[in-house]
Coordinates of C-alpha atoms and ligand atoms in Angstrom, one line a residue:
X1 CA 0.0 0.0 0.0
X2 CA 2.5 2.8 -0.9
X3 CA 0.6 5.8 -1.4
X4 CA -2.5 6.4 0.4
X5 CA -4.7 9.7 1.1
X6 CA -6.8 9.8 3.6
X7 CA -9.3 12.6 3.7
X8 CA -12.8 13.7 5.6
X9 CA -15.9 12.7 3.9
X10 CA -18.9 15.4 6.0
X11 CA -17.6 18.8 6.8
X12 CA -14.6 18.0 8.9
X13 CA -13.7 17.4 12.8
X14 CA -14.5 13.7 11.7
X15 CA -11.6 12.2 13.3
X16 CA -8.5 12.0 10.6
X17 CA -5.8 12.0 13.2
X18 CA -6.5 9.0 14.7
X19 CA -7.1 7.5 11.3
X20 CA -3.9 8.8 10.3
X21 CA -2.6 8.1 13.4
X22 CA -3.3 4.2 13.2
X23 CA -2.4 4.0 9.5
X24 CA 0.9 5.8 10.2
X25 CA 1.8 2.8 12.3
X26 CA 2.8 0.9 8.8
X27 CA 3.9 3.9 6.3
X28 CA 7.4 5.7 6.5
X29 CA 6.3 9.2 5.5
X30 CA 3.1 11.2 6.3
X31 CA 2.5 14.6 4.7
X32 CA 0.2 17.3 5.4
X33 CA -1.1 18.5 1.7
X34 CA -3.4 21.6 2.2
X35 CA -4.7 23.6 4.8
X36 CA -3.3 25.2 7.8
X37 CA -3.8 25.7 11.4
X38 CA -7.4 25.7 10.8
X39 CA -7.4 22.8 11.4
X40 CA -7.0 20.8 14.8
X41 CA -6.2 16.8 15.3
X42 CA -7.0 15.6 18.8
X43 CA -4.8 12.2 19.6
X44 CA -5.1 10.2 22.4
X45 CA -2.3 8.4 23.1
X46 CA -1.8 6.4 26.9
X47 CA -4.5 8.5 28.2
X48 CA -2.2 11.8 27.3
X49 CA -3.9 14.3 24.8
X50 CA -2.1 15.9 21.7
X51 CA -3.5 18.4 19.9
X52 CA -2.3 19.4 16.2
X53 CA -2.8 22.1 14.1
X54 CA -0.1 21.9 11.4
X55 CA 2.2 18.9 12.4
X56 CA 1.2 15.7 10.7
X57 CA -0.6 13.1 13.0
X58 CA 2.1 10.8 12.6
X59 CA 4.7 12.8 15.1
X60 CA 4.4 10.4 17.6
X61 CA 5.7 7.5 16.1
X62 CA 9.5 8.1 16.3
X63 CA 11.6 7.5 13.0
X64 CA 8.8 8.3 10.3
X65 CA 9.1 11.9 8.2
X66 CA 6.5 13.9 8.9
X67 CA 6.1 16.4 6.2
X68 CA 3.9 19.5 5.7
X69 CA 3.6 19.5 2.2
X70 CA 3.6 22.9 -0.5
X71 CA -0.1 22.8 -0.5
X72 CA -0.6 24.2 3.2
X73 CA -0.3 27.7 4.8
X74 CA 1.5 28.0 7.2
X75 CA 1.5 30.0 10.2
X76 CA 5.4 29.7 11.6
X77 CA 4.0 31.5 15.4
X78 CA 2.3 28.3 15.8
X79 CA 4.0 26.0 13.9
X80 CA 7.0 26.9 16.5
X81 CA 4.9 26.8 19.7
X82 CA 3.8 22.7 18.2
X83 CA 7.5 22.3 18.0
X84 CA 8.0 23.3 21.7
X85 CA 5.1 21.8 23.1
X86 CA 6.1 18.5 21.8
X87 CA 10.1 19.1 22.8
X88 CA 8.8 19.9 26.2
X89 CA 6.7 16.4 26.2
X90 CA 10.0 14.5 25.3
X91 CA 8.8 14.0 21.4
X92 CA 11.7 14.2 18.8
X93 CA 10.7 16.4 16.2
X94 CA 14.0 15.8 14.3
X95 CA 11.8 14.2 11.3
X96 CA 9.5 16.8 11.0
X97 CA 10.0 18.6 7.3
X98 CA 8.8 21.4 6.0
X99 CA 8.3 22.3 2.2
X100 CA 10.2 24.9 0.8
X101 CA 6.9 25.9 -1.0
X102 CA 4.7 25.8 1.9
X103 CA 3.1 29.6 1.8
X104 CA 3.3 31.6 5.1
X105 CA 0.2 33.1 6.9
X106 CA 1.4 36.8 7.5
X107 CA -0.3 38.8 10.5
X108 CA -2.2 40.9 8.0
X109 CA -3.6 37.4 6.5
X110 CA -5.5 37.1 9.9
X111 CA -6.5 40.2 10.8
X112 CA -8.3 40.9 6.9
X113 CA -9.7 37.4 7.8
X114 CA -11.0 38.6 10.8
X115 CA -12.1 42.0 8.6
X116 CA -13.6 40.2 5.9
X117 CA -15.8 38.0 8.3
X118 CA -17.0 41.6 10.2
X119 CA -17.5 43.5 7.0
X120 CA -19.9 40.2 6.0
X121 CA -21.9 40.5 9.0
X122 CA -25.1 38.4 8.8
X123 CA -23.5 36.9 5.8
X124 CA -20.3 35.6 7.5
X125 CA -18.4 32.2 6.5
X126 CA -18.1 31.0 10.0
X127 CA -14.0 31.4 9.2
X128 CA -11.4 30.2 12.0
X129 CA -10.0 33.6 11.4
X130 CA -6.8 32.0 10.9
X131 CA -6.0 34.1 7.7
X132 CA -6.1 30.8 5.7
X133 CA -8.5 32.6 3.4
X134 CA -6.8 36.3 2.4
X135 CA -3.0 33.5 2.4
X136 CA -4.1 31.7 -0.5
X137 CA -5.7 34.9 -2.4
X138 CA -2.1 36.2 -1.9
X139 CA -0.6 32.5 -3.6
X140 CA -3.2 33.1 -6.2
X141 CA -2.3 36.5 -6.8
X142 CA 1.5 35.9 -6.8
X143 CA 2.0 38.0 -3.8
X144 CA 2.6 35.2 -1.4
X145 CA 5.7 34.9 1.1
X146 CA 7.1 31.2 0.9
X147 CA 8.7 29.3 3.4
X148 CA 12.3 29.7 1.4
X149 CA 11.7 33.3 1.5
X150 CA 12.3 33.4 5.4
X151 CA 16.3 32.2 4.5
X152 CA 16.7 35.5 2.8
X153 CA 16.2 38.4 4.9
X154 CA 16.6 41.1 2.1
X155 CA 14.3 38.6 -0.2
X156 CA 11.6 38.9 2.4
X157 CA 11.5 42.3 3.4
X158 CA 10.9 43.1 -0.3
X159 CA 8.2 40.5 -1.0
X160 CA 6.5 41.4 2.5
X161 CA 6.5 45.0 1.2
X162 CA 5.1 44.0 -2.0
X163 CA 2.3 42.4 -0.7
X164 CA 1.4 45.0 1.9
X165 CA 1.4 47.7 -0.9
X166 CA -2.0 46.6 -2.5
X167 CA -3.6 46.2 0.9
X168 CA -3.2 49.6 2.4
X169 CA -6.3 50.6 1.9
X170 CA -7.9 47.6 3.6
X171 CA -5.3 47.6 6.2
X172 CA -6.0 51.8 6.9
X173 CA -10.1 50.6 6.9
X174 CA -9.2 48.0 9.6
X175 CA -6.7 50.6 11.5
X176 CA -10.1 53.3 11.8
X177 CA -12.3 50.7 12.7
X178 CA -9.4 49.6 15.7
X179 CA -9.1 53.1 16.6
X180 CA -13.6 53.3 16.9
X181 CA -13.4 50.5 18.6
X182 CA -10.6 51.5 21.2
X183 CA -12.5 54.9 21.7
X184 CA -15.8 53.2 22.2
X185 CA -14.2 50.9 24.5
X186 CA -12.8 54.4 26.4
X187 CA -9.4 53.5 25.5
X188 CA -6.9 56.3 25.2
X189 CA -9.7 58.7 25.3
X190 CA -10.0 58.5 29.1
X191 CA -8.5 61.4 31.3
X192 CA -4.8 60.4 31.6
X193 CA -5.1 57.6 29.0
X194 CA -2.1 57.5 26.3
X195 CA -4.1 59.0 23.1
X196 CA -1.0 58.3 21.3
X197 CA -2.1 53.7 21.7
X198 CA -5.2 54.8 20.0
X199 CA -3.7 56.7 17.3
X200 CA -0.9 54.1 16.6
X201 CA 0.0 52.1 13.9
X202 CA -0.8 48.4 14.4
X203 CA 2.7 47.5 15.5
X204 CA 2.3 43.6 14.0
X205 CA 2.2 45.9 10.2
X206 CA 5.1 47.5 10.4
X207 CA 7.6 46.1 7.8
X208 CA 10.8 46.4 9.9
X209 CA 9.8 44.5 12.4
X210 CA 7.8 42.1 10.7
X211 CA 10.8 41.4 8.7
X212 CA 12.6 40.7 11.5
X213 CA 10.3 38.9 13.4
X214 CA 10.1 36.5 10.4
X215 CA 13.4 36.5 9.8
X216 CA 14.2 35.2 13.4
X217 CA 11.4 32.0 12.4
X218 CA 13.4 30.8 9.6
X219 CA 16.6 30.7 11.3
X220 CA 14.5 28.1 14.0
X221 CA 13.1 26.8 11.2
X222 CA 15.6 25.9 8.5
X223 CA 17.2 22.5 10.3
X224 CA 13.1 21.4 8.6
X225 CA 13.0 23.2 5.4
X226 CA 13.1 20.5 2.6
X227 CA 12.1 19.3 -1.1
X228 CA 9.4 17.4 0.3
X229 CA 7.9 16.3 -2.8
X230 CA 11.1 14.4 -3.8
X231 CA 11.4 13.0 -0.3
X232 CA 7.8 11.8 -1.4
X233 CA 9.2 10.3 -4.5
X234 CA 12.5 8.7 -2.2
X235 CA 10.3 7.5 0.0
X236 CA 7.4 5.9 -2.9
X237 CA 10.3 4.6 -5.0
X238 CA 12.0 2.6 -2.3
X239 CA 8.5 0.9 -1.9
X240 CA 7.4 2.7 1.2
X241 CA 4.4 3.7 2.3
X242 CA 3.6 7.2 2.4
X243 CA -0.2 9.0 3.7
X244 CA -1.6 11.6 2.3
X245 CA -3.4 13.4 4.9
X246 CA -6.0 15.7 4.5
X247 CA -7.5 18.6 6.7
X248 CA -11.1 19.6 6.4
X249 CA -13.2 18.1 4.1
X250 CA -14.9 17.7 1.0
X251 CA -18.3 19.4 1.9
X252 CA -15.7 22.2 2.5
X253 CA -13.9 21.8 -0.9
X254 CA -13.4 25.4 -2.6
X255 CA -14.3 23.6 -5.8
X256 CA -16.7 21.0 -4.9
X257 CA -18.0 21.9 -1.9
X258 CA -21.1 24.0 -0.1
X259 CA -19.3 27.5 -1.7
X260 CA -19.1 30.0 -0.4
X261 CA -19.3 28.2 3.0
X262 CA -16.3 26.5 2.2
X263 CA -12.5 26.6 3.0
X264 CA -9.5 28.3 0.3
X265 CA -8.1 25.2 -0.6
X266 CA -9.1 21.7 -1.6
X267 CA -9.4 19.0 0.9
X268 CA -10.3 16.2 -1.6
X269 CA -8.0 13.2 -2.3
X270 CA -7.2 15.0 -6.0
X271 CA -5.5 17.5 -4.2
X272 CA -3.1 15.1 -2.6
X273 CA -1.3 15.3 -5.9
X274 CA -0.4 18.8 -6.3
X275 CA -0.2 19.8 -2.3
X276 CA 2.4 16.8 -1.6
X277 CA 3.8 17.0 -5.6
X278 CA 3.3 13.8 -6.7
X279 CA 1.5 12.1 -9.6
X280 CA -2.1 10.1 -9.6
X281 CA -0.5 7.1 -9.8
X282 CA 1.4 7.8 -6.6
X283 CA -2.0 7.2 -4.9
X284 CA -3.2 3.5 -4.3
X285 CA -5.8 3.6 -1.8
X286 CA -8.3 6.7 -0.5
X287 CA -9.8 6.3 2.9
X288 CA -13.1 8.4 3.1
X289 CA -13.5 9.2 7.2
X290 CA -17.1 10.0 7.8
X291 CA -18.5 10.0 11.7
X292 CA -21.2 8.1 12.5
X293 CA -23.8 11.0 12.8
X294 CA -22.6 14.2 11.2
X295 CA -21.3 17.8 12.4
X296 CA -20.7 21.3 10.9
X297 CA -19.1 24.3 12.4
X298 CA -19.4 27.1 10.4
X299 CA -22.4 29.0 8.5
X300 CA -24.1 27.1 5.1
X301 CA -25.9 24.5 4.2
X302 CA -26.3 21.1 6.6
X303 CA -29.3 19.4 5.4
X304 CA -30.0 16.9 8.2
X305 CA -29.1 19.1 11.1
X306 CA -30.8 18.3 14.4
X307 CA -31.8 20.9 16.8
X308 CA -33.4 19.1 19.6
X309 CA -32.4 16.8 22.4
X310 CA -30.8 14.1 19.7
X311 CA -28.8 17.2 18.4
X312 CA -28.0 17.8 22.0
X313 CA -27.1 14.1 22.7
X314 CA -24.5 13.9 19.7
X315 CA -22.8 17.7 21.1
X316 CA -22.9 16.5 24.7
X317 CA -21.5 13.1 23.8
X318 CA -19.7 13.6 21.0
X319 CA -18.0 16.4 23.1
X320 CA -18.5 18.2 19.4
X321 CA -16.4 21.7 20.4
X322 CA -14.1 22.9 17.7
X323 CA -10.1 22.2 19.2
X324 CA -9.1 24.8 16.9
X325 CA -11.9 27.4 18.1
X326 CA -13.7 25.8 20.6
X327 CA -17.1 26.7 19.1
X328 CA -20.0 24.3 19.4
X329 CA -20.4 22.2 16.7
X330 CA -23.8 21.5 14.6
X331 CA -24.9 18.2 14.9
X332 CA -27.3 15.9 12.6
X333 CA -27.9 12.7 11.4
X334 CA -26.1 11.0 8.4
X335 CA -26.3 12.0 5.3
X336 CA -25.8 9.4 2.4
X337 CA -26.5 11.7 0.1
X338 CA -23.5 13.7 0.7
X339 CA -21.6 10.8 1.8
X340 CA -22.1 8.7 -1.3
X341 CA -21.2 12.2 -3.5
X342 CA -18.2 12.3 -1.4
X343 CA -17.1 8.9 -2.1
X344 CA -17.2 9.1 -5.8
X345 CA -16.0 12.8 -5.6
X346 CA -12.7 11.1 -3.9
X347 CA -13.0 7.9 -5.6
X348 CA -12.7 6.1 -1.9
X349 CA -11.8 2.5 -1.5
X350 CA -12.6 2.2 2.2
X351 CA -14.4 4.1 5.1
X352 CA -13.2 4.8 8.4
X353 CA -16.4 5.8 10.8
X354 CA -15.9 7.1 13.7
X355 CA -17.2 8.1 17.0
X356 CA -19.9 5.0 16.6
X357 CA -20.2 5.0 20.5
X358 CA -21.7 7.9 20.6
X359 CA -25.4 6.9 19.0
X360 CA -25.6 4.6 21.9
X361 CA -28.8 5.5 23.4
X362 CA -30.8 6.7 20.4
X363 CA -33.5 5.0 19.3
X364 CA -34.6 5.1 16.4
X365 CA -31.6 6.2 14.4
X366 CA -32.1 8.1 11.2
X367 CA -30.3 8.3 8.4
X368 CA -31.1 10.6 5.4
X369 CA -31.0 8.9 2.1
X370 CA -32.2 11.6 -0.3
X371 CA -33.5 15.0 -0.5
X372 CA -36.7 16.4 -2.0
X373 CA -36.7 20.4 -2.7
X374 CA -39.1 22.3 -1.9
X375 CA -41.0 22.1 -5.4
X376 CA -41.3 18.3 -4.3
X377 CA -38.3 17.1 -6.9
X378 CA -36.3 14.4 -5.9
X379 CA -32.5 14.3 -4.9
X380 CA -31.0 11.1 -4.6
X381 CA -27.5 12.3 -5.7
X382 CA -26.2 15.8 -4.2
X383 CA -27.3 18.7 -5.9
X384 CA -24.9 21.2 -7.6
X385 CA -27.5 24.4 -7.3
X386 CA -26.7 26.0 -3.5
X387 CA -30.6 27.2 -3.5
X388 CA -31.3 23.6 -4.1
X389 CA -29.6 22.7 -1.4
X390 CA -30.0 25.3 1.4
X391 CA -33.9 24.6 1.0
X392 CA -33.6 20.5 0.9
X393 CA -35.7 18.5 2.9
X394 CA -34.0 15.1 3.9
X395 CA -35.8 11.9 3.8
X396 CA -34.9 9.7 6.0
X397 CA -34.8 5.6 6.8
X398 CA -35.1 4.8 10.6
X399 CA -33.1 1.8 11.7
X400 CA -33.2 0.2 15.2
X401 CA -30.5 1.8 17.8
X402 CA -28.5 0.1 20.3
X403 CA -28.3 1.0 24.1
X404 CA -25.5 -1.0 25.1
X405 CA -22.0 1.1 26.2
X406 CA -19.8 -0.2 22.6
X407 CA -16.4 1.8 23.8
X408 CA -14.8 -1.9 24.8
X409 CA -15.6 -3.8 21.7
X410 CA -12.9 -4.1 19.5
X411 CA -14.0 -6.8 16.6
X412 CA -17.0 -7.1 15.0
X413 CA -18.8 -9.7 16.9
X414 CA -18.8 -7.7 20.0
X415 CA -21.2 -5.0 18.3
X416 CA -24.4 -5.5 19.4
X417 CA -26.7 -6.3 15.8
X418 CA -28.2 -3.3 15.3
X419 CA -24.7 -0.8 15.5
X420 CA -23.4 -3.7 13.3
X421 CA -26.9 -3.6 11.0
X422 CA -26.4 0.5 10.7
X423 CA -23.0 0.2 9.3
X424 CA -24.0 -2.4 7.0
X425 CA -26.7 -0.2 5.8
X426 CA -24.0 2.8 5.5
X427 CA -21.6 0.6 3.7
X428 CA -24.6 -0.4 0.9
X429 CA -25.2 2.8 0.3
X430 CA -22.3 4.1 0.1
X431 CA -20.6 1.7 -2.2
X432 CA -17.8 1.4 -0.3
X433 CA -16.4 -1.0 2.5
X434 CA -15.9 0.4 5.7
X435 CA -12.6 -0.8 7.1
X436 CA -12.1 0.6 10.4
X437 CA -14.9 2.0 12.9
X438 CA -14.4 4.1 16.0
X439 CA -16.2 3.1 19.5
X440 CA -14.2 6.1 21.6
X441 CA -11.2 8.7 21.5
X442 CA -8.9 6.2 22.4
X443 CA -6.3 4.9 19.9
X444 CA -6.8 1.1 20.7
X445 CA -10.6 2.0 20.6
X446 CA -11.6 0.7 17.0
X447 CA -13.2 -2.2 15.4
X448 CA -10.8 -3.4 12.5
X449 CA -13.3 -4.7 9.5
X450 CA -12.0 -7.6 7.6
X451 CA -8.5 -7.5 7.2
X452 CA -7.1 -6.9 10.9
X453 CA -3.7 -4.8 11.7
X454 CA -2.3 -5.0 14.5
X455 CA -2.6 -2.0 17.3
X456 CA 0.1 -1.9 19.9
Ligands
IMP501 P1 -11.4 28.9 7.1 O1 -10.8 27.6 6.6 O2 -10.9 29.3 8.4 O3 -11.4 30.0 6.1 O4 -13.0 28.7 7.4 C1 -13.9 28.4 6.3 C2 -14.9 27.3 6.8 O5 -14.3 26.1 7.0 C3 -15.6 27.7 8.1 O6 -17.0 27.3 8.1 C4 -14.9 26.9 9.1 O7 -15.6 26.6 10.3 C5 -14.6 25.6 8.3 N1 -13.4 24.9 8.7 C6 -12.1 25.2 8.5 N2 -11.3 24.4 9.0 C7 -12.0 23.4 9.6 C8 -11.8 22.2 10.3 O8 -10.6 21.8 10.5 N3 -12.8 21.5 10.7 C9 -14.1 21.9 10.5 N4 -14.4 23.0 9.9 C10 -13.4 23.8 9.4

């Protein structure tokens, strides 16, 4: 199995660490391919909890290259504290590499982020405010900083001054609403207060010390900067395994999924090729990861969202708070429709489902496996037209739940019938087999379908 991508199948949060995370166990590389620290992978690991945001999953195990690939933006400030919060944990990051071509989120990505998500008001995205969005504009626009671009100090300064040039007049916008805000807030204004903190320039846009400041990351971070595509092709060549792992998810695709209420990049298994730089035929196998309800943080569309004491059940449960932003996540019931789109959008060969414990206790579960629009037209595959789909009415099958606690089962005779009938129902429809399913956060917590590996 040399090359395998592994991506999210709903709308994210559905548990790719610990996918990636257990798949890591027989690969030699792992690389990040898109995204940034919008992102956030929760890993349990001998009851001790890691938290990612930019490192790849695989981390923990030592002696495999963990790579963030050219596709991803990266923010170095937290990149960096990662670093040291696994150094201080007693993980070797020595294996950790960083592409050359990795774009960098500057502090003027995040605070238009944060801009652009006021100036929307009602119409918001939902963003992380990472910057993730106004960082790949820039790469699209040719005004990007690269990760190499932190080795050269004179290099940098110019090409941070080139791209602050075309956003001055955003960036003056954002310094008069500060300076409303500051005053409203009595800041500065008060009898005594320092008018000049009110009337200053925001000290994270001024190109000295930005340069500088920047300039300091790359010296900490060049031991990591690599060619991490031909370490790809080293690693592929040799006949070693390498993953492919994705962040966010196909519902949040900028090409294929719920736009505008999307990410700026492409999570899809297609993307694996050009984030990581390596050819089609590098990928063998696509695991689809899908939870076994679903979840949505963010504004847009989400069909078969629950807002009653079911919805409340899978939050509660499913302890469904956003790691990277800690906001409360939607919650619904599974949707095939999306799911089955998802699978052919990725091609999938196999389906991880996680967080299966967590339906325990619901009865009847629900799973949606079409729409119908308002006008009464049926949907059985996923509809391209947003109107289509922000009006869509799920229809459902109800299939018998399961009471029992499932978090010690670990093959699939222990299920009780019904959990075992709902994924066998998931599986038909989907068209795909489901591999692995998850019955708690743990890492030894999973049912191995078919085929077993081994889990230390
Ligand atoms: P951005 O990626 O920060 O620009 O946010 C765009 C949309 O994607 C928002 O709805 C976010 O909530 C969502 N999003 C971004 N990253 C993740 C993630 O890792 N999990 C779930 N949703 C995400």
């Amino acid at each position: 199995m040399p090359g395998i991508a592994i991506v999210g199948a709903q709308w994210g949060d559905e548990g790719k660490g610990k996918v990636v995370d257990l798949l890591a166990e027989d690969a030699e590389a792992i690389v990040r391919f898109q995204g940034g620290n919008n992102a956030g992978h929760t890993i349990v690991r001998d009851g001790e909890e890691f938290k990612f945001h930019l490192i790849p999953s695989g981390i923990l195990y030592p002696g495999k290259l963990c790579m963030i690939g050219n596709g991803v933006v990266l923010d170095p400030r937290v990149l960096l504290e990662e670093i040291d919060g696994l150094k201080r944990r007693g993980i070797d990051v020595a294996n950790l590499r960083i592409s050359a071509n990795a774009h960098l989120i500057m502090p003027y990505h995040v605070l238009l982020d944060t801009a652009g998500e006021i100036k929307l008001g009602k119409l918001s995205i939902g963003t992380t405010r990472r910057g993730i969005g106004p960082c790949y504009a820039d790469k699209a626009l040719r005004l990007g900083i690269r990760v190499q671009d932190l080795l050269d100090e004179k290099i940098l300064r110019k090409k941070i001054m080139a791209a602050l040039e075309p956003k001055q007049q955003a960036l003056r916008e954002l310094s008069v609403q500060r300076r409303k805000l500051r005053k409203e807030a009595g800041e500065g204004s008060r009898e005594g207060g320092d008018q000049s903190v009110a009337e200053a320039p925001d000290p994270r846009l001024d190109l000295h010390a930005m340069s500088e400041e920047f300039a300091a990351y790359g010296h900490r971070l060049e031991p990591h900067i690599a060619d991490t595509a031909r370490l790809c092709w080293e690693t592929l060549d040799a006949g070693g395994t390498v993953l492919f792992e994705g962040a966010q998810a196909t519902l949040l695709d900028l090409d294929h999924g719920t736009y505008p209420f999307v990410t700026s990049s492409n999570p899809v298994a297609g993307a694996a090729c050009v984030g990581a730089g390596v050819g089609p035929a590098d990928i063998d196998e696509v695991w689809g990861v899908a939870k076994a309800y679903a979840t949505r943080v963010g504004a847009g569309p989400f069909p078969t969202e629950l807002e009653d004491e079911v919805g409340r059940h899978m939050l509660e449960r499913g302890h469904e708070f956003g790691t990277t932003t800690g906001r409360e996540r939607r919650c619904g019931w599974m949707d095939l429709v999306a799911l089955r789109y998802a699978v052919r959008l990725n091609r999938m060969s196999a389906l991880a489902i996680t967080k299966l414990d967590v339906l325990s206790g619901i009865d009847p579960l629900r799973v949606a496996v079409r729409y119908r629009s308002r006008e009464g037209a049926v949907f059985d595959s996923f509809p391209y037209h947003q109107s289509i789909l922000h009006s869509a009415e799920p229809e459902y099958e109800e299939l018998p739940g399961f009471d029992a606690d499932i978090s010690d089962c670990r093959s699939e005779a222990d299920l009780p019938p019904q959990a075992r009938a709902y994924l066998d129902f998931v599986a038909e429809h989907a068209g795909v087999p489901i591999r692995l399913v998850g019955v708690g956060p743990g890492r030894d917590q999973v049912v191995w379908i078919g085929e077993k590996r081994s889990v230390p």
